[in-house]
CSV table of C-alpha atoms in Angstrom, one decimal:
chain,number,residue,atom,x,y,z
A,1,UNK,CA,-19.6,-125.9,-33.3
A,2,UNK,CA,-23.7,-126.6,-33.4
A,3,UNK,CA,-23.1,-129.8,-35.4
A,4,UNK,CA,-20.4,-130.7,-33.0
A,5,UNK,CA,-22.6,-130.5,-29.9
A,6,UNK,CA,-25.4,-132.9,-32.2
A,7,UNK,CA,-23.0,-135.7,-32.3
A,8,UNK,CA,-21.9,-135.6,-29.2
A,9,UNK,CA,-25.5,-135.6,-28.2
A,10,UNK,CA,-26.6,-138.7,-30.0
A,11,UNK,CA,-23.3,-140.0,-29.4
A,12,UNK,CA,-24.0,-139.9,-25.9
A,13,UNK,CA,-27.7,-140.7,-26.0
A,14,UNK,CA,-26.8,-144.0,-28.5
A,15,UNK,CA,-23.9,-145.1,-25.0
A,16,UNK,CA,-26.2,-144.0,-22.4
A,17,UNK,CA,-29.5,-146.4,-24.8
A,18,UNK,CA,-26.5,-149.0,-25.3
A,19,UNK,CA,-25.9,-149.0,-21.2
A,20,UNK,CA,-29.8,-149.1,-20.4
A,21,UNK,CA,-30.0,-152.0,-22.6
A,22,UNK,CA,-26.9,-154.5,-21.1
A,23,UNK,CA,-27.9,-152.9,-17.6
A,24,UNK,CA,-31.5,-154.9,-18.7
A,25,UNK,CA,-30.3,-158.0,-19.7
A,26,UNK,CA,-31.9,-161.8,-19.8
A,27,UNK,CA,-31.0,-162.1,-16.3
A,28,UNK,CA,-31.7,-158.8,-14.3
A,29,UNK,CA,-33.8,-156.5,-15.8
A,30,UNK,CA,-35.1,-154.7,-12.9
A,31,UNK,CA,-36.7,-155.9,-9.8
A,32,UNK,CA,-40.3,-155.1,-11.8
A,33,UNK,CA,-39.4,-157.3,-14.9
A,34,UNK,CA,-39.2,-160.8,-15.4
A,35,UNK,CA,-37.0,-163.1,-13.8
A,36,UNK,CA,-35.6,-165.8,-15.7
A,37,UNK,CA,-34.8,-169.4,-13.4
A,38,UNK,CA,-32.5,-171.8,-15.3
A,39,UNK,CA,-33.1,-175.0,-13.9
A,40,UNK,CA,-32.9,-178.2,-15.2
A,41,UNK,CA,-36.5,-180.4,-16.9
A,42,UNK,CA,-37.2,-182.6,-14.2
A,43,UNK,CA,-38.7,-182.2,-11.7
A,44,UNK,CA,-36.8,-178.4,-10.7
A,45,UNK,CA,-38.7,-176.6,-14.3
A,46,UNK,CA,-41.8,-178.6,-13.5
A,47,UNK,CA,-42.3,-177.6,-10.1
A,48,UNK,CA,-41.0,-173.6,-11.4
A,49,UNK,CA,-43.9,-173.9,-13.9
A,50,UNK,CA,-46.4,-174.6,-11.1
A,51,UNK,CA,-45.5,-172.2,-9.5
A,52,UNK,CA,-45.4,-169.5,-13.0
A,53,UNK,CA,-48.8,-170.9,-14.0
A,54,UNK,CA,-50.8,-171.3,-10.6
A,55,UNK,CA,-49.4,-169.2,-7.7
A,56,UNK,CA,-46.7,-166.0,-9.7
A,57,UNK,CA,-49.7,-163.9,-10.6
A,58,UNK,CA,-51.2,-163.1,-7.6
A,59,UNK,CA,-47.5,-162.2,-6.1
A,60,UNK,CA,-47.2,-160.4,-9.3
A,61,UNK,CA,-44.5,-162.0,-10.3
A,62,UNK,CA,-43.3,-162.6,-13.7
A,63,UNK,CA,-42.0,-165.4,-13.9
A,64,UNK,CA,-39.9,-166.8,-16.6
A,65,UNK,CA,-38.2,-171.0,-16.8
A,66,UNK,CA,-35.2,-171.7,-19.0
A,67,UNK,CA,-34.0,-175.6,-19.2
A,68,UNK,CA,-30.2,-177.2,-19.1
A,69,UNK,CA,-29.8,-180.8,-19.0
A,70,UNK,CA,-26.2,-180.0,-17.4
A,71,UNK,CA,-25.3,-179.2,-14.3
A,72,UNK,CA,-22.4,-176.4,-15.6
A,73,UNK,CA,-24.9,-173.8,-17.4
A,74,UNK,CA,-27.3,-172.9,-14.9
A,75,UNK,CA,-24.2,-171.7,-12.3
A,76,UNK,CA,-22.3,-169.8,-15.4
A,77,UNK,CA,-25.1,-168.1,-16.8
A,78,UNK,CA,-26.0,-167.1,-12.8
A,79,UNK,CA,-22.3,-166.0,-12.7
A,80,UNK,CA,-22.8,-163.9,-15.9
A,81,UNK,CA,-26.2,-162.7,-15.5
A,82,UNK,CA,-27.6,-164.0,-18.9
A,83,UNK,CA,-30.5,-164.9,-16.0
A,84,UNK,CA,-31.6,-164.4,-12.4
A,85,UNK,CA,-31.3,-167.7,-10.7
A,86,UNK,CA,-30.9,-171.2,-11.2
A,87,UNK,CA,-32.5,-174.3,-9.4
A,88,UNK,CA,-30.7,-177.9,-10.0
A,89,UNK,CA,-28.6,-177.9,-7.0
A,90,UNK,CA,-26.8,-178.9,-4.0
A,91,UNK,CA,-24.7,-177.8,-1.3
A,92,UNK,CA,-21.8,-179.8,-1.8
A,93,UNK,CA,-21.8,-179.3,-5.7
A,94,UNK,CA,-22.5,-175.4,-5.0
A,95,UNK,CA,-19.2,-175.5,-2.9
A,96,UNK,CA,-17.2,-177.4,-5.6
A,97,UNK,CA,-18.6,-175.4,-8.3
A,98,UNK,CA,-17.4,-172.2,-6.8
A,99,UNK,CA,-14.5,-173.3,-5.2
A,100,UNK,CA,-13.2,-174.7,-8.6
A,101,UNK,CA,-14.1,-172.0,-11.2
A,102,UNK,CA,-14.1,-168.4,-8.8
A,103,UNK,CA,-18.0,-168.2,-9.4
A,104,UNK,CA,-20.0,-166.4,-6.0
A,105,UNK,CA,-23.2,-168.3,-6.1
A,106,UNK,CA,-25.1,-168.5,-3.1
A,107,UNK,CA,-28.1,-170.8,-1.7
A,108,UNK,CA,-31.4,-168.7,-1.3
A,109,UNK,CA,-33.8,-171.3,0.1
A,110,UNK,CA,-33.8,-175.1,-0.2
A,111,UNK,CA,-36.8,-176.7,-1.9
A,112,UNK,CA,-36.6,-180.8,-2.1
A,113,UNK,CA,-34.1,-183.5,-2.3
A,114,UNK,CA,-34.6,-186.4,-4.5
A,115,UNK,CA,-32.9,-189.1,-3.3
A,116,UNK,CA,-29.7,-191.2,-4.9
A,117,UNK,CA,-30.0,-194.6,-6.2
A,118,UNK,CA,-28.7,-197.5,-7.6
A,119,UNK,CA,-30.8,-198.9,-10.6
A,120,UNK,CA,-30.2,-202.2,-12.9
A,121,UNK,CA,-32.0,-203.9,-16.4
A,122,UNK,CA,-30.1,-206.6,-15.4
A,123,UNK,CA,-30.5,-207.7,-11.3
A,124,UNK,CA,-33.4,-207.3,-9.0
A,125,UNK,CA,-31.7,-206.9,-6.1
A,126,UNK,CA,-28.0,-205.1,-5.1
A,127,UNK,CA,-27.1,-208.4,-3.5
A,128,UNK,CA,-27.4,-209.9,-6.4
A,129,UNK,CA,-24.6,-208.1,-8.7
A,130,UNK,CA,-22.0,-210.7,-9.3
A,131,UNK,CA,-18.8,-210.8,-8.6
A,132,UNK,CA,-16.6,-208.3,-11.2
A,133,UNK,CA,-20.0,-206.2,-12.0
A,134,UNK,CA,-19.2,-202.9,-13.7
A,135,UNK,CA,-21.1,-199.7,-12.1
A,136,UNK,CA,-21.9,-196.7,-13.2
A,137,UNK,CA,-21.6,-193.0,-11.2
A,138,UNK,CA,-20.9,-190.2,-11.7
A,139,UNK,CA,-18.3,-188.5,-12.9
A,140,UNK,CA,-18.5,-185.0,-11.1
A,141,UNK,CA,-17.2,-184.6,-7.9
A,142,UNK,CA,-19.8,-184.2,-5.4
A,143,UNK,CA,-21.9,-186.8,-7.1
A,144,UNK,CA,-19.5,-189.9,-7.1
A,145,UNK,CA,-18.5,-189.1,-3.5
A,146,UNK,CA,-22.0,-189.1,-2.9
A,147,UNK,CA,-22.6,-192.3,-5.5
A,148,UNK,CA,-19.7,-194.6,-3.2
A,149,UNK,CA,-21.1,-193.3,-0.3
A,150,UNK,CA,-24.4,-194.7,-1.0
A,151,UNK,CA,-23.1,-197.8,-1.7
A,152,UNK,CA,-21.1,-198.0,1.0
A,153,UNK,CA,-23.9,-197.4,3.0
A,154,UNK,CA,-25.2,-200.5,1.4
A,155,UNK,CA,-22.3,-203.1,2.7
A,156,UNK,CA,-21.9,-202.8,-1.2
A,157,UNK,CA,-18.2,-201.1,-0.3
A,158,UNK,CA,-16.1,-199.7,2.2
A,159,UNK,CA,-14.5,-195.7,2.0
A,160,UNK,CA,-11.7,-194.5,4.5
A,161,UNK,CA,-12.9,-193.2,7.7
A,162,UNK,CA,-13.5,-190.1,7.3
A,163,UNK,CA,-13.4,-189.8,3.6
A,164,UNK,CA,-16.0,-186.5,2.5
A,165,UNK,CA,-17.6,-184.9,-0.9
A,166,UNK,CA,-14.3,-185.9,-2.9
A,167,UNK,CA,-13.7,-189.7,-2.2
A,168,UNK,CA,-12.8,-191.3,-5.9
A,169,UNK,CA,-12.8,-195.1,-6.2
A,170,UNK,CA,-9.1,-194.6,-4.9
A,171,UNK,CA,-11.0,-194.6,-1.4
A,172,UNK,CA,-12.4,-198.0,-1.3
A,173,UNK,CA,-10.7,-200.0,1.2
A,174,UNK,CA,-12.8,-203.7,1.0
A,175,UNK,CA,-14.5,-203.9,-2.0
A,176,UNK,CA,-15.6,-207.2,-1.5
A,177,UNK,CA,-17.6,-207.5,-5.1
A,178,UNK,CA,-15.2,-206.7,-6.8
A,179,UNK,CA,-17.1,-204.0,-8.7
A,180,UNK,CA,-15.8,-202.4,-11.4
A,181,UNK,CA,-16.8,-198.5,-11.3
A,182,UNK,CA,-17.5,-196.6,-15.3
A,183,UNK,CA,-17.0,-192.8,-14.1
A,184,UNK,CA,-19.7,-190.8,-16.6
A,185,UNK,CA,-21.2,-187.6,-17.2
A,186,UNK,CA,-24.3,-187.8,-14.2
A,187,UNK,CA,-26.4,-186.9,-17.0
A,188,UNK,CA,-25.0,-190.7,-19.0
A,189,UNK,CA,-25.9,-192.7,-16.0
A,190,UNK,CA,-29.9,-193.7,-17.4
A,191,UNK,CA,-29.0,-194.2,-20.5
A,192,UNK,CA,-26.1,-196.7,-19.3
A,193,UNK,CA,-28.4,-199.2,-18.3
A,194,UNK,CA,-28.4,-201.5,-20.9
A,195,UNK,CA,-24.8,-201.4,-20.8
A,196,UNK,CA,-23.6,-202.4,-17.4
A,197,UNK,CA,-24.7,-204.2,-14.6
A,198,UNK,CA,-26.5,-201.1,-12.7
A,199,UNK,CA,-25.5,-197.3,-12.1
A,200,UNK,CA,-26.0,-194.4,-9.4
A,201,UNK,CA,-28.8,-192.1,-10.8
A,202,UNK,CA,-29.3,-189.1,-10.2
A,203,UNK,CA,-32.8,-188.5,-9.3
A,204,UNK,CA,-34.3,-185.6,-11.8
A,205,UNK,CA,-32.1,-187.4,-14.5
A,206,UNK,CA,-34.0,-190.6,-12.5
A,207,UNK,CA,-37.3,-189.2,-13.0
A,208,UNK,CA,-36.9,-188.1,-16.9
A,209,UNK,CA,-35.7,-191.1,-18.0
A,210,UNK,CA,-39.0,-193.4,-16.7
A,211,UNK,CA,-37.9,-194.7,-13.8
A,212,UNK,CA,-39.9,-194.5,-10.5
A,213,UNK,CA,-36.6,-194.2,-7.6
A,214,UNK,CA,-39.5,-194.9,-4.8
A,215,UNK,CA,-40.1,-197.9,-6.8
A,216,UNK,CA,-37.4,-199.1,-9.1
A,217,UNK,CA,-33.9,-198.6,-7.1
A,218,UNK,CA,-32.2,-201.5,-5.6
A,219,UNK,CA,-30.9,-199.2,-3.3
A,220,UNK,CA,-32.0,-195.7,-2.1
A,221,UNK,CA,-30.4,-192.4,-0.6
A,222,UNK,CA,-32.2,-192.3,3.0
A,223,UNK,CA,-33.9,-188.5,3.4
A,224,UNK,CA,-32.9,-188.5,7.2
A,225,UNK,CA,-30.3,-185.3,7.9
A,226,UNK,CA,-29.3,-185.6,4.2
A,227,UNK,CA,-27.2,-182.0,3.5
A,228,UNK,CA,-28.3,-182.6,-0.9
A,229,UNK,CA,-31.0,-180.6,-0.7
A,230,UNK,CA,-31.8,-178.9,-3.8
A,231,UNK,CA,-31.9,-175.0,-3.4
A,232,UNK,CA,-33.1,-171.5,-5.6
A,233,UNK,CA,-29.5,-169.8,-5.9
A,234,UNK,CA,-28.3,-166.9,-6.8
A,235,UNK,CA,-25.2,-164.8,-7.9
A,236,UNK,CA,-23.6,-163.4,-4.3
A,237,UNK,CA,-25.8,-159.3,-3.6
A,238,UNK,CA,-29.0,-160.1,-4.9
A,239,UNK,CA,-30.9,-162.8,-2.4
A,240,UNK,CA,-32.7,-159.3,-1.6
A,241,UNK,CA,-33.8,-158.8,-5.1
A,242,UNK,CA,-37.7,-158.6,-4.5
A,243,UNK,CA,-38.5,-161.1,-7.0
A,244,UNK,CA,-36.3,-163.6,-5.8
A,245,UNK,CA,-37.7,-163.0,-2.5
A,246,UNK,CA,-41.8,-163.9,-3.8
A,247,UNK,CA,-39.9,-167.0,-6.3
A,248,UNK,CA,-38.3,-167.9,-2.3
A,249,UNK,CA,-42.0,-167.5,-0.7
A,250,UNK,CA,-43.7,-169.3,-3.0
A,251,UNK,CA,-41.6,-172.4,-4.0
A,252,UNK,CA,-41.6,-172.9,-0.2
A,253,UNK,CA,-45.9,-172.7,0.5
A,254,UNK,CA,-48.3,-174.9,1.1
A,255,UNK,CA,-49.5,-175.4,-2.5
A,256,UNK,CA,-45.9,-176.5,-3.8
A,257,UNK,CA,-45.1,-178.7,-1.2
A,258,UNK,CA,-49.3,-180.5,-2.2
A,259,UNK,CA,-47.7,-180.4,-5.5
A,260,UNK,CA,-44.4,-182.1,-4.9
A,261,UNK,CA,-46.3,-184.8,-2.4
A,262,UNK,CA,-48.8,-186.1,-5.6
A,263,UNK,CA,-46.9,-185.2,-8.9
A,264,UNK,CA,-44.2,-187.7,-7.7
A,265,UNK,CA,-45.2,-189.8,-4.9
A,266,UNK,CA,-42.2,-190.4,-2.9
A,267,UNK,CA,-39.6,-189.9,-5.2
A,268,UNK,CA,-39.4,-186.3,-4.5
A,269,UNK,CA,-39.5,-185.0,-1.4
A,270,UNK,CA,-40.4,-181.5,0.0
A,271,UNK,CA,-37.4,-180.4,2.3
A,272,UNK,CA,-39.5,-177.8,4.1
């Protein structure tokens, strides 16, 4: 009986240890543990690393930054708890992602806007694109629609009235230059510039590719009434995590605003 009790106690202890380790995973190690945030390298991780190196310690925040180069893994990692938060996306993209994947990720605070731009290695002005030119655009639902709306706003195409964040090339009603569209993963669009006549590129990928949106874009998204601000996001229910609240406060501080203004010179715009 004594041996049985010892074995049972050992098993229970091992089980408790396993549960404890599971509860203290990479993304959620308790309100006193590190907060791991998934982020695109530029500018999101750069902004987070500025916070980590200059502001977090004073607030008692142990911040860890994990970089991802795609637009899917940060959300799946946040949903499964591998990370505690992410910072890389806008509301239309998140709404579409949640709908398609059954996730329940929510925004916490909006930090900045990266204006979407049209770039080219072959022409200096959008009007110089020749008839039949090939334009690369992102292939995910929201960024493709956003790219088409950028082209429409600058007179290169016309879209169906009332078309929203699910617009595709099939929604084009007028295409005076007979543009051909090459749909690529968003990260691939800047790399396609030698192979196409122009490409619509997300701001973070433009900056990573040494493009300066404020100077190099043929046309650039307007920040006025723009719904595509990028925010800190968490799995629903984690909004009140003290670590998340501390990070939200720091990301919208005067110091971060100045960092964004000084480092990105108009290619990234603070949204607070």
